[in-house]
PDB file of C-alpha atoms in Angstrom:
ATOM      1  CA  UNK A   1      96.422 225.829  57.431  1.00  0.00           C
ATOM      2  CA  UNK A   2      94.850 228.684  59.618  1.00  0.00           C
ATOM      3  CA  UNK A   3      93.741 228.650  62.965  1.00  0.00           C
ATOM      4  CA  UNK A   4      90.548 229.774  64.287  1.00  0.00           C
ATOM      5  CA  UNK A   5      90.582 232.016  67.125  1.00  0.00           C
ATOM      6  CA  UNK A   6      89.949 229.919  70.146  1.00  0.00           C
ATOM      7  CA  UNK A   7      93.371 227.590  69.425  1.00  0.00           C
ATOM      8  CA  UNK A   8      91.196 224.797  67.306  1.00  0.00           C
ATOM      9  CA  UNK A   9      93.157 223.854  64.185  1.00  0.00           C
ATOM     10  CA  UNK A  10      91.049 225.462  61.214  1.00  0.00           C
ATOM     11  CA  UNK A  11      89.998 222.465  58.862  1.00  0.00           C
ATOM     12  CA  UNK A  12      89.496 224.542  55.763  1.00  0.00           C
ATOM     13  CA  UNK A  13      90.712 226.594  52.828  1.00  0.00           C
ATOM     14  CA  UNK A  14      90.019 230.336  51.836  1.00  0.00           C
ATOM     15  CA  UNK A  15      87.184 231.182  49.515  1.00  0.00           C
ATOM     16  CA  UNK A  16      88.811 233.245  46.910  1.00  0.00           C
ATOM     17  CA  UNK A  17      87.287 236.523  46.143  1.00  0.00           C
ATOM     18  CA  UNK A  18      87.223 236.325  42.290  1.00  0.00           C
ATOM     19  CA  UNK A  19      85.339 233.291  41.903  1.00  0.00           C
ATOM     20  CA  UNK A  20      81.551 233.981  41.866  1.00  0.00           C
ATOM     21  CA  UNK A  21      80.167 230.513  41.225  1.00  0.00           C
ATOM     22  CA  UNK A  22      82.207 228.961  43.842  1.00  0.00           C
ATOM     23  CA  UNK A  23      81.357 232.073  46.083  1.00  0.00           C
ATOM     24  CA  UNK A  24      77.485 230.952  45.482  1.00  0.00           C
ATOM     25  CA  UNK A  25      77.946 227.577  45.316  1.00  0.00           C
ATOM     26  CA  UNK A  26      79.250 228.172  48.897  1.00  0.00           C
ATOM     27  CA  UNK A  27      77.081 230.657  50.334  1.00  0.00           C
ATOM     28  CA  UNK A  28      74.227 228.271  49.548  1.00  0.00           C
ATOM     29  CA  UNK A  29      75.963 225.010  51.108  1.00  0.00           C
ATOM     30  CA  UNK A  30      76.600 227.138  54.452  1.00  0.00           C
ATOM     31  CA  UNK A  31      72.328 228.102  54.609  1.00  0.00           C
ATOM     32  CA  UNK A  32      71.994 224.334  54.097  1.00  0.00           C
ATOM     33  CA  UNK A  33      74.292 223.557  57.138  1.00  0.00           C
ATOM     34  CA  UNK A  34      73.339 226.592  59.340  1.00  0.00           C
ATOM     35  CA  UNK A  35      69.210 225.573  58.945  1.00  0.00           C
ATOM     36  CA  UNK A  36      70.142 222.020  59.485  1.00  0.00           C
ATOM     37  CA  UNK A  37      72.199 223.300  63.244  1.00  0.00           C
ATOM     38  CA  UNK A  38      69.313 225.454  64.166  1.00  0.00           C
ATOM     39  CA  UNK A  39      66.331 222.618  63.181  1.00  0.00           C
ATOM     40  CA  UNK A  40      68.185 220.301  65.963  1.00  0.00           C
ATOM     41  CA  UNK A  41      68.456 223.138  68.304  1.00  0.00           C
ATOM     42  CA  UNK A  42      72.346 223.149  68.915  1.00  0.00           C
ATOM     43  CA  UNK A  43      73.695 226.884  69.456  1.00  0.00           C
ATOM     44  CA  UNK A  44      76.729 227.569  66.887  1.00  0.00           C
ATOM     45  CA  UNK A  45      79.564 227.422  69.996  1.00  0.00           C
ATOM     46  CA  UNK A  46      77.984 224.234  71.181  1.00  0.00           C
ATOM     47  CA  UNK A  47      77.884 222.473  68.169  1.00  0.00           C
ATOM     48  CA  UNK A  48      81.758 223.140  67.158  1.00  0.00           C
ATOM     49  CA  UNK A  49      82.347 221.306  70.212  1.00  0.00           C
ATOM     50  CA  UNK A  50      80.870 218.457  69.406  1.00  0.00           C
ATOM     51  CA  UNK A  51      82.115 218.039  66.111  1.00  0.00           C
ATOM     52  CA  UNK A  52      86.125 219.023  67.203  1.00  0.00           C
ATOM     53  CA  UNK A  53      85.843 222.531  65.763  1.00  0.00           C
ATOM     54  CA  UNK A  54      85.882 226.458  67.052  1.00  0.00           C
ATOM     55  CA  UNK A  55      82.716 228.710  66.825  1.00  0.00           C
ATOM     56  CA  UNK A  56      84.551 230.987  64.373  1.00  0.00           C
ATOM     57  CA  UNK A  57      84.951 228.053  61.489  1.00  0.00           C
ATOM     58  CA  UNK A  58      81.412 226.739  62.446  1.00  0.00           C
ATOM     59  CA  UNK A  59      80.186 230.425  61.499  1.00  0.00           C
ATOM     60  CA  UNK A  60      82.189 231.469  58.827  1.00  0.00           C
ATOM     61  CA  UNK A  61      81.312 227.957  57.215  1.00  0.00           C
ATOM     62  CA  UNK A  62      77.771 228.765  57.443  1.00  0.00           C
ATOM     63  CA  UNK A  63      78.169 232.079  56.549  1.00  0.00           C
ATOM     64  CA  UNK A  64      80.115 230.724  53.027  1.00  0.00           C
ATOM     65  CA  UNK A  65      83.524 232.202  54.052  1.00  0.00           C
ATOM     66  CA  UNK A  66      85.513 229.111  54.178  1.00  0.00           C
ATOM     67  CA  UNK A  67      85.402 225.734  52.709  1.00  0.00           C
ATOM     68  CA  UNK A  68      85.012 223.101  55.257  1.00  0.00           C
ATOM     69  CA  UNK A  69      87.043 220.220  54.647  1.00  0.00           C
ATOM     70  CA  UNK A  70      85.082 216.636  53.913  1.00  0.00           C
ATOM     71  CA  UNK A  71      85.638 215.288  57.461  1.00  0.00           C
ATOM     72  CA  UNK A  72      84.062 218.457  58.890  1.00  0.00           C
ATOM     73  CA  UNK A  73      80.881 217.404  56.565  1.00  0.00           C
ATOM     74  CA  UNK A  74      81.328 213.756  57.903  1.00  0.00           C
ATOM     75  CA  UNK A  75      81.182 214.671  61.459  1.00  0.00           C
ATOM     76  CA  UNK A  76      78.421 217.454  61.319  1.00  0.00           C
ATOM     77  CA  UNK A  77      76.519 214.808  59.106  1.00  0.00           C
ATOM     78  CA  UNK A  78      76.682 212.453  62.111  1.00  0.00           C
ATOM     79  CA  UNK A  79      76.219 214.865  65.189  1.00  0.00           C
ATOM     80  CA  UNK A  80      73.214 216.243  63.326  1.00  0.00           C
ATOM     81  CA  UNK A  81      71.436 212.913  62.253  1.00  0.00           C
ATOM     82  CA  UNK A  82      71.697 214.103  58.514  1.00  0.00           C
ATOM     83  CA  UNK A  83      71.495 210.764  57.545  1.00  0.00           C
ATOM     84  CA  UNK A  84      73.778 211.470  54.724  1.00  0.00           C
ATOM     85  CA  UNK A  85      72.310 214.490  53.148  1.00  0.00           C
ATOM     86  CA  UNK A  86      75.111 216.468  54.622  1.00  0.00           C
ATOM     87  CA  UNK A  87      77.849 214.241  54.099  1.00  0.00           C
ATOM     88  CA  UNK A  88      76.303 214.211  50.339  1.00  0.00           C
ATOM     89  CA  UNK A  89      77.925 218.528  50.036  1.00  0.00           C
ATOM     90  CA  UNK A  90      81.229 216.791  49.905  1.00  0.00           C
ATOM     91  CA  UNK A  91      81.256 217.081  45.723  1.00  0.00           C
ATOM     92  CA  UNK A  92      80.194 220.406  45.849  1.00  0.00           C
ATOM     93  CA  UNK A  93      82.481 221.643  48.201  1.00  0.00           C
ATOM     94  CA  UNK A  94      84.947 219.998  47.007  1.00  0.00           C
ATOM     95  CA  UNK A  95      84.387 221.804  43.489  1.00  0.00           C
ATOM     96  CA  UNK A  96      84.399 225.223  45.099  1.00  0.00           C
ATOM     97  CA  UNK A  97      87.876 224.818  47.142  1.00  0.00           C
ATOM     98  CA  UNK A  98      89.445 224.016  43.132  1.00  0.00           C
ATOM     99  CA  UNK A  99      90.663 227.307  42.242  1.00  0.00           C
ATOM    100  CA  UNK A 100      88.548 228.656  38.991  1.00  0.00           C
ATOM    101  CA  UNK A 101      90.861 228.043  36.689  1.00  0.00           C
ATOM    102  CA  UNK A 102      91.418 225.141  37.415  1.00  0.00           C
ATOM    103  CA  UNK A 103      87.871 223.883  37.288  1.00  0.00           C
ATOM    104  CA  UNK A 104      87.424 225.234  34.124  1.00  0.00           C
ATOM    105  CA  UNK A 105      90.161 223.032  33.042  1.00  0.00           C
ATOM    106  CA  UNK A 106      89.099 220.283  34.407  1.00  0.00           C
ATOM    107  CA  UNK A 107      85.564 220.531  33.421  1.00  0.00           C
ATOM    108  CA  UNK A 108      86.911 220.680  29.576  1.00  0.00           C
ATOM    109  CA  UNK A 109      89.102 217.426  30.059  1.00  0.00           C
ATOM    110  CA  UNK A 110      85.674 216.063  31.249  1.00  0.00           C
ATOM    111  CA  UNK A 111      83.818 216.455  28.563  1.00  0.00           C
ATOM    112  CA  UNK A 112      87.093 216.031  25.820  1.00  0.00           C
ATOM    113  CA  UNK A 113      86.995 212.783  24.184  1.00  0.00           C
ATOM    114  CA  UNK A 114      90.308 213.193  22.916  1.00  0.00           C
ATOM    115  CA  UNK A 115      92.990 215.001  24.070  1.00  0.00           C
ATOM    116  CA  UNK A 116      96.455 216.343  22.258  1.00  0.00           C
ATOM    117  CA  UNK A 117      99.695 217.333  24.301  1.00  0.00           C
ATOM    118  CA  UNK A 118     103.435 218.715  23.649  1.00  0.00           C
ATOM    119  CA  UNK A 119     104.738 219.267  26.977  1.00  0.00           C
ATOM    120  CA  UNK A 120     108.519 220.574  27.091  1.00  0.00           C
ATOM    121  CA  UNK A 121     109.082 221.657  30.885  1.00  0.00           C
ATOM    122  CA  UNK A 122     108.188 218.861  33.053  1.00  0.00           C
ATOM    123  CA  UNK A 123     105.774 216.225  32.865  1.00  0.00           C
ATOM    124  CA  UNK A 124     101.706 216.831  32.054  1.00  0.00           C
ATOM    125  CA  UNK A 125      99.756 217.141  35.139  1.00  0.00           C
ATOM    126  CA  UNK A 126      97.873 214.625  34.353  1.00  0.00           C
ATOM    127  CA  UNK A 127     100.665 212.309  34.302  1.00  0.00           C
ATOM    128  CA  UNK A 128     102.016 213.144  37.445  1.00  0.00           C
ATOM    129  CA  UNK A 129     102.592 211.928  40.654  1.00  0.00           C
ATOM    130  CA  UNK A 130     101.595 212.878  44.016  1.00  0.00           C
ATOM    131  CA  UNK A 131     104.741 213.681  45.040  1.00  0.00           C
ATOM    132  CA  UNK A 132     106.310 215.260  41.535  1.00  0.00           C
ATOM    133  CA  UNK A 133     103.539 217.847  42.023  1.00  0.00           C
ATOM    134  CA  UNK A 134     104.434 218.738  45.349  1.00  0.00           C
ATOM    135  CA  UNK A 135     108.156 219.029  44.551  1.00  0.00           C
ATOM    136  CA  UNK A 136     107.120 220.976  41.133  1.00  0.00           C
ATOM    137  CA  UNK A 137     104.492 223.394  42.980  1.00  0.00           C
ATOM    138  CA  UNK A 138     107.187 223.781  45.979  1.00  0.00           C
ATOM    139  CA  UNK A 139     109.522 225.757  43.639  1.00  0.00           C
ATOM    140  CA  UNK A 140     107.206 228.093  42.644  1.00  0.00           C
ATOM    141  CA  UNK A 141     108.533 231.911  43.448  1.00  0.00           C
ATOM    142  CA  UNK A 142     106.823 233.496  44.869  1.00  0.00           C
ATOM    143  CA  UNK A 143     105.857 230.332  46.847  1.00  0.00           C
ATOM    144  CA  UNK A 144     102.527 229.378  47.682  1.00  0.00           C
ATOM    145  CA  UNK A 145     101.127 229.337  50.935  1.00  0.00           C
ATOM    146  CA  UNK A 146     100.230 225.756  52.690  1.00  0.00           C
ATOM    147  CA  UNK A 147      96.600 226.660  52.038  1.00  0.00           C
ATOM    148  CA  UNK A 148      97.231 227.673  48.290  1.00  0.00           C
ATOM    149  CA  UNK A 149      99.936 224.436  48.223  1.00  0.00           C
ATOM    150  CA  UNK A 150      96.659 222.067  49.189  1.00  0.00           C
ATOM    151  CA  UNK A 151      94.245 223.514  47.260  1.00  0.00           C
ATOM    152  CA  UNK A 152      96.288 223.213  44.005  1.00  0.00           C
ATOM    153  CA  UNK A 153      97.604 219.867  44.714  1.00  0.00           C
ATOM    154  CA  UNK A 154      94.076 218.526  45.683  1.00  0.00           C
ATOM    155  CA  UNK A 155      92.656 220.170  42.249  1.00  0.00           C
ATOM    156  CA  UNK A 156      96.323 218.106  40.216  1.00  0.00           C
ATOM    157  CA  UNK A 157      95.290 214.509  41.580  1.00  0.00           C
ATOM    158  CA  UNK A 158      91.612 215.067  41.247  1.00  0.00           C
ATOM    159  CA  UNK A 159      91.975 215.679  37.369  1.00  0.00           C
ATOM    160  CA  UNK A 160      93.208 212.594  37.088  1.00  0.00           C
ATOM    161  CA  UNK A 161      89.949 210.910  37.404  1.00  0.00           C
ATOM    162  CA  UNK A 162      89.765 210.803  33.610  1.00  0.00           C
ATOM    163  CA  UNK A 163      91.996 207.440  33.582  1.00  0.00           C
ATOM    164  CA  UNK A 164      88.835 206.158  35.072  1.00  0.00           C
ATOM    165  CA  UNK A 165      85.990 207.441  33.528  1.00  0.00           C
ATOM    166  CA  UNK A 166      83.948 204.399  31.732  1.00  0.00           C
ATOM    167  CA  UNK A 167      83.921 206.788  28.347  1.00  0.00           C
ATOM    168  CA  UNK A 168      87.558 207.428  28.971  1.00  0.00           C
ATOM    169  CA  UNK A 169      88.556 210.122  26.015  1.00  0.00           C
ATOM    170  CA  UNK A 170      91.888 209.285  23.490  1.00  0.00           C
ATOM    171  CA  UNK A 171      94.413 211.099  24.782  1.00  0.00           C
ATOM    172  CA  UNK A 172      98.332 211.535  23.408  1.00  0.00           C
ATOM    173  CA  UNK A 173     101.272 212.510  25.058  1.00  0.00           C
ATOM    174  CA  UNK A 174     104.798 214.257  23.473  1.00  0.00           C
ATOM    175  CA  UNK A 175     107.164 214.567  26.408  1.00  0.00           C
ATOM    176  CA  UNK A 176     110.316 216.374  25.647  1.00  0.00           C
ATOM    177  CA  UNK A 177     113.412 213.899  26.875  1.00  0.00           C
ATOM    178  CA  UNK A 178     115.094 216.278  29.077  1.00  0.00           C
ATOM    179  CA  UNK A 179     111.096 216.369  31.386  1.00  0.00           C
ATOM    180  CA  UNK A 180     111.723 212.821  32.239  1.00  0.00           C
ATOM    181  CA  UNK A 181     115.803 212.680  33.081  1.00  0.00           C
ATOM    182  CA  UNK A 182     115.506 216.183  35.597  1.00  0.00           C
ATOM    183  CA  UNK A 183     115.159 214.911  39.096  1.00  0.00           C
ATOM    184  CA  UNK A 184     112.096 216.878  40.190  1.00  0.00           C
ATOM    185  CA  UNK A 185     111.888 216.144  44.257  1.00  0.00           C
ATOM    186  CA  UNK A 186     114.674 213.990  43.567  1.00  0.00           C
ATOM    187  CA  UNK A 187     115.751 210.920  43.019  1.00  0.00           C
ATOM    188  CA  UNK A 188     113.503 208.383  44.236  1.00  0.00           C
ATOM    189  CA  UNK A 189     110.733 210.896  43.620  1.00  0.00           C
ATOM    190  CA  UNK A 190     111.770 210.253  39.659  1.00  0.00           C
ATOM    191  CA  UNK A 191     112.056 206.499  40.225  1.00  0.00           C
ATOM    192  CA  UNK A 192     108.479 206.672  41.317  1.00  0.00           C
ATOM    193  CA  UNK A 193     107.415 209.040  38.510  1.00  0.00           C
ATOM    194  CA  UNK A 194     108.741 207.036  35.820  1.00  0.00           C
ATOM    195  CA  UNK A 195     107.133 203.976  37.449  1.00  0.00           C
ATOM    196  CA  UNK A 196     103.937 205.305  37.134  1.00  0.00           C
ATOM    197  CA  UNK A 197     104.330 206.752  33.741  1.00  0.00           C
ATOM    198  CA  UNK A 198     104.989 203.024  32.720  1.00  0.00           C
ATOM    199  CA  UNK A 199     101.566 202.031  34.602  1.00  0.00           C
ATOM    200  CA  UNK A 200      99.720 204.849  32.823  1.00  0.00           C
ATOM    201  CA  UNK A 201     100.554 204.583  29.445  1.00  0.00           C
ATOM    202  CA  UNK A 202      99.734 200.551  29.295  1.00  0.00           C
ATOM    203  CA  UNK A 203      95.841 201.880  29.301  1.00  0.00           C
ATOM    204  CA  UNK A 204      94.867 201.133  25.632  1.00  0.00           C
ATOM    205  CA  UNK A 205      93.256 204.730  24.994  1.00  0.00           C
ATOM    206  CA  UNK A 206      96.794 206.269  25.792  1.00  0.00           C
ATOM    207  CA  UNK A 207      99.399 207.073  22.975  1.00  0.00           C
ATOM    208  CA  UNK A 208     102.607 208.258  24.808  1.00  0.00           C
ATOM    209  CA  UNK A 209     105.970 209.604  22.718  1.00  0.00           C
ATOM    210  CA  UNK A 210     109.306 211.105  23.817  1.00  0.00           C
ATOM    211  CA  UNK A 211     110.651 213.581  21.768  1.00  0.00           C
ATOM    212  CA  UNK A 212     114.547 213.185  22.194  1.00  0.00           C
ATOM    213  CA  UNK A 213     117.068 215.782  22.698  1.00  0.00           C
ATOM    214  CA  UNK A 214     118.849 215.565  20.078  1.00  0.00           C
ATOM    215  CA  UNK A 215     116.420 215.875  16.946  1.00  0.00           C
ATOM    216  CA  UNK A 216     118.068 218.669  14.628  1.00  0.00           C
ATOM    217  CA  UNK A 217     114.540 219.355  13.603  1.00  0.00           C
ATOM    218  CA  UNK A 218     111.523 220.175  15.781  1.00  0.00           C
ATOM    219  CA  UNK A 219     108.275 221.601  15.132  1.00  0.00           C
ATOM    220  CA  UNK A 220     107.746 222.069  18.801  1.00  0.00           C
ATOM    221  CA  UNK A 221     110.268 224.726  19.361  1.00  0.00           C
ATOM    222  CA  UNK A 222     107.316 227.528  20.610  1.00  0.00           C
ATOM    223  CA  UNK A 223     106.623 225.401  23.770  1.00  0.00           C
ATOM    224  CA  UNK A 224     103.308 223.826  25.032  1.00  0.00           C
ATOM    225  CA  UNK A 225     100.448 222.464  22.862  1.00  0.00           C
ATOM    226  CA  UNK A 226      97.314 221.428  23.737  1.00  0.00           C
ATOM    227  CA  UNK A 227      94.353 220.543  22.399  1.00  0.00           C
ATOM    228  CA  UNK A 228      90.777 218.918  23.489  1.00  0.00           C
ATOM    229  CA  UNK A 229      87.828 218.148  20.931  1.00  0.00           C
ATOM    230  CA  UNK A 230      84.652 217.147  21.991  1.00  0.00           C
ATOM    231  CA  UNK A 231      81.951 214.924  20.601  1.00  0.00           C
ATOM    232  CA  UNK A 232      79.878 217.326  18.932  1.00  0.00           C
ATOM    233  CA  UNK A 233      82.691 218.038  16.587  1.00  0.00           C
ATOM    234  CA  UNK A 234      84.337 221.443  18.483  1.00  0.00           C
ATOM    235  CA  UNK A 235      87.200 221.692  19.837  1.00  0.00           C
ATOM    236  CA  UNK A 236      89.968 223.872  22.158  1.00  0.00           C
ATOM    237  CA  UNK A 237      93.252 224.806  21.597  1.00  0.00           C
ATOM    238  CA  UNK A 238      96.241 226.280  23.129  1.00  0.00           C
ATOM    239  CA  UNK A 239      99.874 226.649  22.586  1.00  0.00           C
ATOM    240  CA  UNK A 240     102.414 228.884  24.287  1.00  0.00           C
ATOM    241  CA  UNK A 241     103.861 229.868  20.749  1.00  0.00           C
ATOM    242  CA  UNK A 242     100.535 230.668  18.922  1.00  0.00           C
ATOM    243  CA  UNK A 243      97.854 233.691  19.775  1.00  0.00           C
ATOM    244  CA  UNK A 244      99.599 235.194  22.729  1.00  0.00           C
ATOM    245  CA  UNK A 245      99.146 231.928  24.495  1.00  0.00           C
ATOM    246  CA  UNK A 246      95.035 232.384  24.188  1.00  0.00           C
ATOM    247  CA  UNK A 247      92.885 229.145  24.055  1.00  0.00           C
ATOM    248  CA  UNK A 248      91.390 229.053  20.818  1.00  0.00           C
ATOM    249  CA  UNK A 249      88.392 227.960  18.640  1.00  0.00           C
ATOM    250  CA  UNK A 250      88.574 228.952  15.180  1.00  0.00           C
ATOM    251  CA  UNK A 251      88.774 225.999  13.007  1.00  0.00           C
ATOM    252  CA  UNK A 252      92.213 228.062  11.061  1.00  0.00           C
ATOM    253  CA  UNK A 253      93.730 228.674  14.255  1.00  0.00           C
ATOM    254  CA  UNK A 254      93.226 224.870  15.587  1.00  0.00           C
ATOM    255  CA  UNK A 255      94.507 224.068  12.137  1.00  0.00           C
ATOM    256  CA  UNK A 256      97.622 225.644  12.935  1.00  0.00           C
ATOM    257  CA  UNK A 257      98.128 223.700  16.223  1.00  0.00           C
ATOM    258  CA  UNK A 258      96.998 220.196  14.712  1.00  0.00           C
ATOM    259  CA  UNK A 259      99.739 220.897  11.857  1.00  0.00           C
ATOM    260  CA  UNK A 260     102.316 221.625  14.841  1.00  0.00           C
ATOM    261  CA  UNK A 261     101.213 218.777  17.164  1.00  0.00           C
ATOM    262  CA  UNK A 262     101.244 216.180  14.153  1.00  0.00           C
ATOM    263  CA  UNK A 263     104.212 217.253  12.994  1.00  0.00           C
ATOM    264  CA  UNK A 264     105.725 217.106  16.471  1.00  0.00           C
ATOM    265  CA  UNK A 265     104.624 212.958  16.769  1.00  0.00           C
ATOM    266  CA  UNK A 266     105.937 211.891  13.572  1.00  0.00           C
ATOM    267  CA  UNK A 267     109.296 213.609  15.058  1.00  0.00           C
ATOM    268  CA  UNK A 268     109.029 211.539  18.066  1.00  0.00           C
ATOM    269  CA  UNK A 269     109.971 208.388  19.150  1.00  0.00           C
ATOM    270  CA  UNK A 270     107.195 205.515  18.655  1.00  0.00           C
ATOM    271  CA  UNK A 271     105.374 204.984  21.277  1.00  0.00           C
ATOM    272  CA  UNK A 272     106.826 201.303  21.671  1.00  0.00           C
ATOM    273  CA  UNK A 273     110.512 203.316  21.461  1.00  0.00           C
ATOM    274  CA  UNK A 274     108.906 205.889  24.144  1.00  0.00           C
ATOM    275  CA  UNK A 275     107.991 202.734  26.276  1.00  0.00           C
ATOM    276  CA  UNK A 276     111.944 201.014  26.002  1.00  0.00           C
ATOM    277  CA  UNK A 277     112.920 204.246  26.612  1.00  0.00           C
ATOM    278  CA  UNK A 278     111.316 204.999  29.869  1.00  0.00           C
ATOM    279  CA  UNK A 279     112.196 201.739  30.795  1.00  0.00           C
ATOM    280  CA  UNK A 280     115.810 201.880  30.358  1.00  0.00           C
ATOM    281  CA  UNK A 281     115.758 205.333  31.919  1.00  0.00           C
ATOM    282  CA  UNK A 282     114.158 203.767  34.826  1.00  0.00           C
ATOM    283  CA  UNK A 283     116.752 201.482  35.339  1.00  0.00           C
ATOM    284  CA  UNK A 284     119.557 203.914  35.108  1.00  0.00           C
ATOM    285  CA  UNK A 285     118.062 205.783  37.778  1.00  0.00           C
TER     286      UNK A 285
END
């Protein structure tokens, strides 16, 4: 986290240079906030003040250089008598502070209604806890800044929304054995992980399968799968082992990856010999 000039903590993240719709999406927000400062009257320095802020965020928030966090929307709602309108930003800015990739991804598992995965390093994002994520995003090298740490881990949870949509999509799981023994964060960090994979993978649109160490044959062997079809009958595909790692589209291509993801489930264990797995693992740990 930065801090602005005059010693106030910085409530914000960095706008990153690359992304042109959140750059927009941002630049129009801070007009929004800056017209509805100088409609009450309140000078820039004045209104920081009030609202527990420096001049320099208060400025480069209005000028669509940083994204405000949502209490800094909450309070400027309030000092200004926005009646809500302000506070109401909080879903756009919160889109913009996702990095773009990420966004894209998640905007994809919005609209999927069903969704394919092989994972063989650690456990899907969208399966993961809290804490996992920070432990898994902490060993990154180079390491991530605290501001780049937030933003990512912000952008992990909030994907995971799709447990809770009302049109939730059908979604299956292949975990790789050794992603749910290695201690990521430690112990009690995997205690909690596996604890929630059990809560998860009750839901009745979920299909979840461990693929066990010691299968002599295993169509999974060129890493990561994934793939998302929507309800007008297209559909996105990935795989680490297929077209240079490229999502694809072409109904031959996805053809390949369906082939490889089937043939990875009927490899697996059940998903009721996932479940007694997990749970026994759980226990051990």
């Amino acid at each position: 986290m930065a801090v602005d000039s005059d010693g106030t903590e910085d409530a914000g993240w960095d706008v990153d240079p690359d992304d042109e719709q959140g750059i927009a999406v941002l630049a129009a927000l801070g007009r929004q906030l800056r017209g509805w400062r100088e409609k009450a009257g309140k000078r820039a320095a004045d209104f920081g003040v009030e609202i527990g802020y420096g001049e320099d965020l208060v400025r480069k928030v209005e000028a669509g250089k940083r994204i405000p966090r949502p209490e800094y929307l909450d309070r400027a709602d309030t000092a200004l008598g926005a009646g809500g309108q302000i506070a109401a930003m909080k879903a756009d800015m919160e889109q913009a502070r996702y990095p773009k990739k990420i966004r894209a991804l998640a905007g994809l598992e919005a609209k999927a209604v069903e969704i394919s995965i092989y994972n063989n390093h650690n456990l899907h994002g969208l399966l993961q806890t809290k804490e996992y994520a920070t432990a898994l995003f902490g060993m990154r090298r180079p390491a991530y800044s605290p501001d780049e740490l937030e933003r990512i881990l912000s952008a992990r949870m909030a994907r995971q929304s799709i447990f809770e949509r009302s049109s939730a999509p059908a979604l299956s799981f292949v975990q790789e054995e050794v992603t749910l023994r290695r201690p990521i964060g430690g112990t009690m960090v995997l205690r909690r992980q596996l604890e929630r994979l059990l809560e998860v993978i009750q839901l009745p649109n979920i299909e979840f399968q461990v693929m066990p160490t010691n299968r002599e044959d295993h169509a999974g062997m060129g890493g990561l799968i994934e793939v998302l079809k929507f309800g007008d009958g297209s559909a996105v595909g990935r795989s680490e082992g297929a077209f240079n790692g490229r999502p694809v589209s072409d109904p031959k291509q996805l053809r390949i990856l369906e082939l490889r993801y089937g043939t990875i489930r009927a490899q697996a264990l059940t998903p009721w010999e996932s479940r007694a797995f997990i749970e026994e693992l759980l226990g051990e740990t």
